[in-house]
Amino acid sequence: MLDLAIIGGGPAGLTAGLYATRGGLKNVTMFEMGLPGGQITGSSEIENYPGQGNVMTGMELMENWLEQCQRFGLKHEMNQVSKVTKEGDIFTLETADGKKQEAKSVLLATGSVPRRAGFQGEDKFFGRGISTCATCDGFFYKGKEVALVGGGDSALEEAVYLAKTCSKVYLVHRRDTYRAAPSTIEHMKACENIEEVTNVDIEEVYGDNMGVTGLKVKSKIDGTIRDLPVPGVFVFVGRDVLNDPLKQDDGTFLCDTNEQGEIIVDLRMRTNVPGLYAAGDVRIDAAKQVVCASGDGSTAAVNIIEYLG
Ligand code: NAP
């Protein structure tokens, strides 16, 4: 029987693991199906984590977090939690390999996954020229032209990153204003090899057996079609929360969520189910910053320790 099961090994889950174990909980396991560190490890440039010093990659920022937690006794299990149920005071976690694990408390810190934009050809060419990770795949397009879809912080930051490797980046956005920080917009506009292709819808991404060979965009102003013959398309159009483990057999969630499926918590990261907490990007009103997710994790852990008495 675990004191605490943490689902997700990003900044929220890792910080919760650190505070829970250092705060005296003996039996804490963090379930993470991939590499601990979370989605931020796919970011190419971080410059807003307090105290970090120089600009660094997400991978560099996260590289010591797990080891620090393990020093205080956090156990890490590389496994996917597929379902969480509760009977009486006890939670049961079912993992992808069919095992069951009981816990007195649970923290959901699963974060989110890249959203699909929904254009023609997206599913067909995903992983064959369409990517959601510039640090992972940008290198394949060294010296080549690429297109990047989106108009938020992620899109603009990754456009700037790709502009360093690629000969040209077409920044394809459905409006002509961006929802990114002013300094990020400034960085993007300063890159001479980024061309803004705004007020357009994507008609289709096309290709052949080898993968993407281009995309067609349609102007929202005059309906003209423009062809961009690029071998790579990066998509950064937001993220969807990963709430699947809380889905019950009858289709409802174990605790309250909002319309987007984000977990409703109070300022202590408590859900409406005693002993069940949520932290980081999976919760309502998340600022979606590493520092905030980390803060959520510590808040949750402090309150879980109190809950367990
Ligand atoms: P976001 O802010 O939600 O932006 C998504 C962008 O994609 C928007 O410009 C949106 O267009 C566009 N979009 C959405 N659906 C689309 C579709 N189906 N087809 C075409 N375009 C579509 O997402 P994000 O950039 O991933 O950022 C998520 C959160 O993380 C934000 O709160 C952001 O501030 C934060 N973040 C912060 C940093 C940082 O501080 N360094 C870095 C990355 C992300 P519209 O503008 O027209 O809606």
XYZ file of C-alpha atoms and ligand atoms in Angstrom:
357
model
C 0.000 0.000 0.000
C 1.483 3.309 -1.111
C 1.119 6.444 0.982
C 1.094 8.430 -2.231
C 0.967 7.489 -5.908
C 2.117 10.264 -8.213
C 0.993 9.896 -11.820
C 3.293 11.832 -14.146
C 6.973 12.730 -13.916
C 7.109 16.322 -15.138
C 7.935 19.354 -12.984
C 4.693 18.972 -10.952
C 5.102 15.245 -10.245
C 8.820 15.461 -9.498
C 8.446 18.407 -7.138
C 5.590 16.651 -5.352
C 7.826 13.582 -5.041
C 10.618 15.678 -3.556
C 8.410 17.427 -1.000
C 6.452 14.287 -0.086
C 9.519 12.139 0.579
C 11.561 14.887 2.219
C 8.443 15.723 4.246
C 8.437 12.232 5.752
C 6.196 10.030 3.583
C 7.878 6.621 3.383
C 6.126 4.928 0.537
C 5.846 7.194 -2.479
C 5.971 5.991 -6.091
C 5.967 8.166 -9.174
C 4.570 6.489 -12.291
C 5.941 7.892 -15.525
C 5.562 6.101 -18.834
C 8.393 7.969 -20.580
C 11.475 9.855 -19.617
C 11.047 11.809 -16.329
C 11.161 15.558 -16.931
C 7.883 16.000 -18.763
C 6.921 17.934 -21.864
C 9.398 20.722 -21.138
C 12.221 18.366 -22.143
C 11.052 18.923 -25.746
C 11.613 22.688 -25.484
C 14.661 24.049 -27.203
C 15.250 27.220 -25.210
C 14.295 28.090 -21.640
C 15.116 31.509 -20.319
C 12.408 32.126 -17.710
C 13.047 29.576 -14.969
C 14.120 31.685 -11.968
C 17.773 31.275 -11.053
C 18.683 29.145 -14.067
C 21.468 31.436 -15.260
C 22.178 30.978 -18.958
C 19.584 30.048 -21.556
C 19.312 26.247 -21.612
C 17.290 23.447 -23.191
C 14.388 21.834 -21.376
C 16.418 18.636 -21.109
C 19.268 20.480 -19.384
C 16.851 22.162 -16.982
C 15.298 18.850 -15.894
C 18.337 16.538 -15.856
C 18.944 16.539 -12.079
C 15.393 16.582 -10.776
C 14.779 12.812 -10.538
C 18.101 12.103 -8.859
C 17.391 14.777 -6.248
C 14.029 13.139 -5.461
C 15.486 9.644 -5.309
C 17.971 10.795 -2.659
C 14.991 11.271 -0.353
C 13.408 7.923 -1.246
C 11.084 8.567 -4.167
C 10.521 5.399 -6.171
C 10.164 5.693 -9.930
C 8.147 3.136 -11.858
C 8.250 3.297 -15.648
C 4.664 2.374 -16.275
C 1.479 3.878 -17.628
C -1.415 4.217 -15.199
C -4.529 3.434 -17.190
C -7.208 3.786 -14.500
C -7.703 5.068 -10.963
C -10.722 4.041 -8.897
C -11.621 4.592 -5.265
C -13.425 2.352 -2.786
C -13.823 3.563 0.774
C -10.637 5.454 1.609
C -8.403 3.455 -0.727
C -7.471 4.142 -4.332
C -6.610 1.387 -6.811
C -4.351 2.135 -9.758
C -4.405 -0.156 -12.774
C -1.298 -0.053 -14.941
C -0.882 -0.823 -18.634
C 0.753 -4.189 -17.817
C -2.403 -5.280 -15.996
C -1.057 -4.895 -12.446
C -2.958 -3.236 -9.614
C -1.518 -0.983 -6.920
C -3.314 0.393 -3.871
C -2.642 3.860 -2.478
C -3.930 6.064 0.329
C -3.633 9.190 -1.800
C -3.121 10.014 -5.470
C -1.699 13.027 -7.269
C -2.524 13.402 -10.963
C 0.304 15.339 -12.643
C -0.018 14.028 -16.175
C 0.164 17.360 -17.990
C -0.925 17.531 -21.592
C -0.160 16.359 -25.133
C 0.197 18.357 -28.365
C -3.149 19.118 -30.003
C -3.786 18.198 -33.644
C -4.783 21.153 -35.815
C -7.240 19.113 -37.863
C -6.132 19.893 -41.434
C -6.228 17.453 -44.334
C -3.145 15.242 -44.432
C -2.236 15.771 -40.758
C -2.917 12.228 -39.601
C -1.620 10.667 -42.818
C 1.774 12.362 -42.593
C 2.185 12.546 -38.815
C 5.712 11.306 -38.072
C 6.530 11.385 -41.815
C 7.193 15.101 -42.190
C 4.695 16.433 -39.666
C 6.128 16.913 -36.189
C 5.265 18.558 -32.872
C 8.844 18.692 -31.565
C 11.403 21.057 -33.070
C 14.259 19.928 -30.819
C 13.629 16.289 -31.751
C 13.129 16.700 -35.499
C 14.520 20.111 -36.507
C 17.908 18.616 -37.323
C 16.400 16.557 -40.174
C 15.637 19.820 -41.995
C 19.057 21.416 -41.678
C 19.514 23.865 -44.555
C 15.964 23.207 -45.839
C 12.725 25.194 -45.762
C 9.993 24.208 -43.315
C 6.538 25.448 -42.331
C 5.361 25.877 -38.755
C 1.688 26.176 -37.800
C 0.447 28.196 -34.802
C 0.548 31.642 -33.233
C 1.207 31.155 -29.514
C 4.373 31.196 -27.383
C 5.313 27.642 -28.383
C 4.943 28.300 -32.116
C 6.978 31.501 -32.071
C 9.722 30.156 -29.791
C 10.132 27.043 -31.892
C 10.059 29.102 -35.112
C 13.022 31.092 -33.788
C 14.781 27.842 -32.876
C 14.169 26.276 -36.313
C 15.295 29.460 -38.067
C 18.805 28.781 -36.730
C 18.980 25.383 -38.478
C 16.657 25.698 -41.450
C 17.182 27.953 -44.456
C 13.682 29.399 -44.080
C 10.658 29.029 -41.793
C 7.157 29.856 -43.028
C 5.167 30.782 -39.915
C 1.618 29.840 -40.869
C -1.071 31.394 -38.653
C -4.834 31.679 -39.001
C -4.880 35.313 -37.771
C -2.459 38.237 -38.087
C -1.925 38.791 -34.354
C -0.208 36.415 -31.976
C -0.996 35.259 -28.457
C 2.672 35.192 -27.390
C 4.782 37.311 -25.019
C 5.895 40.638 -26.567
C 9.590 39.708 -26.262
C 8.956 36.408 -28.074
C 7.154 38.219 -30.910
C 10.105 40.614 -31.095
C 12.601 37.706 -31.332
C 10.557 36.115 -34.094
C 10.252 39.343 -36.115
C 14.012 39.880 -35.837
C 14.712 36.604 -37.692
C 15.243 37.442 -41.337
C 14.534 33.902 -42.528
C 11.094 33.651 -40.912
C 8.287 34.596 -43.286
C 4.927 35.244 -41.672
C 2.076 33.694 -43.651
C -0.926 35.034 -41.780
C -4.709 35.081 -42.129
C -4.679 31.705 -43.835
C -6.307 28.313 -43.446
C -4.440 25.159 -44.352
C -6.111 23.520 -47.332
C -3.993 20.391 -47.143
C -0.553 18.981 -46.432
C 0.440 16.722 -49.312
C 3.250 14.321 -50.039
C 4.312 10.987 -51.454
C 5.437 7.614 -50.129
C 8.522 9.191 -48.564
C 6.556 11.823 -46.624
C 5.545 15.476 -46.829
C 6.437 17.467 -49.926
C 4.426 20.621 -49.280
C 1.267 22.345 -48.108
C -1.376 24.585 -49.595
C -2.768 27.534 -47.663
C -5.833 29.619 -48.517
C -6.025 33.338 -47.768
C -8.947 34.317 -45.540
C -8.846 37.766 -47.140
C -9.164 37.025 -50.871
C -9.361 33.227 -51.096
C -6.126 32.846 -53.076
C -4.233 29.593 -52.684
C -0.500 29.583 -52.039
C 1.701 26.535 -52.383
C 4.602 26.093 -49.953
C 6.824 23.241 -51.220
C 8.453 22.166 -47.932
C 9.507 18.703 -46.686
C 8.612 19.429 -43.042
C 5.617 20.882 -41.191
C 5.748 21.594 -37.445
C 2.465 21.994 -35.577
C 2.180 24.020 -32.348
C -1.501 24.768 -31.831
C -1.875 24.204 -28.082
C -2.210 21.140 -25.942
C -4.926 18.787 -24.580
C -4.852 17.635 -20.959
C -4.133 13.995 -20.169
C -6.999 13.039 -17.882
C -7.534 9.468 -19.113
C -6.501 7.722 -15.860
C -9.492 9.294 -14.098
C -12.052 7.971 -16.614
C -14.399 5.437 -15.043
C -16.170 2.512 -16.724
C -19.412 4.510 -17.053
C -17.605 7.320 -18.962
C -17.614 9.798 -16.068
C -14.483 11.089 -14.345
C -13.477 10.106 -10.818
C -13.584 13.797 -9.835
C -15.025 17.039 -11.192
C -13.575 18.486 -14.408
C -14.444 21.496 -16.547
C -15.625 21.367 -20.173
C -12.054 21.034 -21.479
C -11.505 18.044 -19.181
C -9.174 20.006 -16.897
C -9.274 18.837 -13.279
C -11.037 21.203 -10.904
C -8.930 21.818 -7.794
C -8.864 24.343 -4.971
C -5.835 26.365 -3.894
C -4.485 23.294 -2.056
C -4.647 21.256 -5.288
C -7.474 19.158 -3.764
C -10.140 17.737 -6.080
C -13.659 17.135 -4.774
C -12.603 13.539 -3.943
C -10.776 13.298 -0.579
C -7.195 12.088 -1.087
C -7.157 12.864 -4.844
C -5.084 15.853 -5.934
C -4.080 17.353 -9.301
C -1.140 19.613 -10.149
C 0.436 21.300 -13.158
C -0.995 21.674 -16.648
C -3.749 19.090 -16.085
C -5.581 21.329 -13.595
C -7.924 24.264 -14.258
C -6.449 27.731 -14.746
C -2.878 26.429 -15.081
C -0.433 29.100 -16.242
C 1.424 26.312 -18.085
C 4.860 27.289 -16.856
C 7.477 24.968 -15.340
C 7.769 27.152 -12.266
C 3.994 27.078 -11.708
C 3.724 23.308 -12.192
C 6.555 22.881 -9.745
C 4.846 25.184 -7.251
C 1.628 23.179 -7.636
C 3.539 19.978 -6.896
C 4.952 21.316 -3.644
C 1.548 22.712 -2.612
C -0.094 19.358 -3.286
C 2.576 17.406 -1.379
C 2.374 19.630 1.709
C -1.393 19.163 1.789
C -1.207 15.414 1.109
C 1.119 15.021 4.106
C -1.476 16.849 6.212
C -4.307 14.723 4.737
C -2.533 11.479 5.623
C -1.952 12.782 9.168
P -1.686 28.544 -27.217
O -1.192 29.713 -26.460
O -3.028 27.995 -26.909
O -1.627 28.942 -28.766
C -2.108 28.067 -29.738
C -1.979 28.762 -31.084
O -2.383 27.857 -32.093
C -2.885 29.988 -31.210
O -2.220 31.014 -31.881
C -4.064 29.475 -32.007
O -4.626 30.445 -32.869
C -3.455 28.393 -32.857
N -4.407 27.331 -33.126
C -5.164 26.642 -32.233
N -5.883 25.691 -32.850
C -5.577 25.787 -34.172
C -5.997 25.076 -35.326
N -6.881 24.061 -35.237
N -5.479 25.411 -36.509
C -4.581 26.419 -36.616
N -4.137 27.141 -35.555
C -4.639 26.830 -34.349
O -0.683 27.273 -27.129
P 0.892 27.191 -26.821
O 1.648 28.117 -27.668
O 1.198 25.736 -26.869
O 1.020 27.687 -25.324
C 0.264 27.016 -24.296
C 0.504 27.732 -22.976
O 1.884 27.557 -22.591
C 0.282 29.249 -23.054
O -0.293 29.642 -21.843
C 1.666 29.814 -23.214
O 1.805 31.134 -22.722
C 2.502 28.828 -22.409
N 3.883 28.777 -22.894
C 4.791 29.588 -22.302
C 6.113 29.593 -22.718
C 7.106 30.486 -22.029
O 6.727 31.245 -21.165
N 8.380 30.436 -22.371
C 6.514 28.774 -23.785
C 5.552 27.975 -24.406
C 4.240 27.996 -23.956
P -5.471 31.695 -32.303
O -4.439 32.630 -31.756
O -6.157 32.198 -33.523
O -6.405 31.135 -31.288
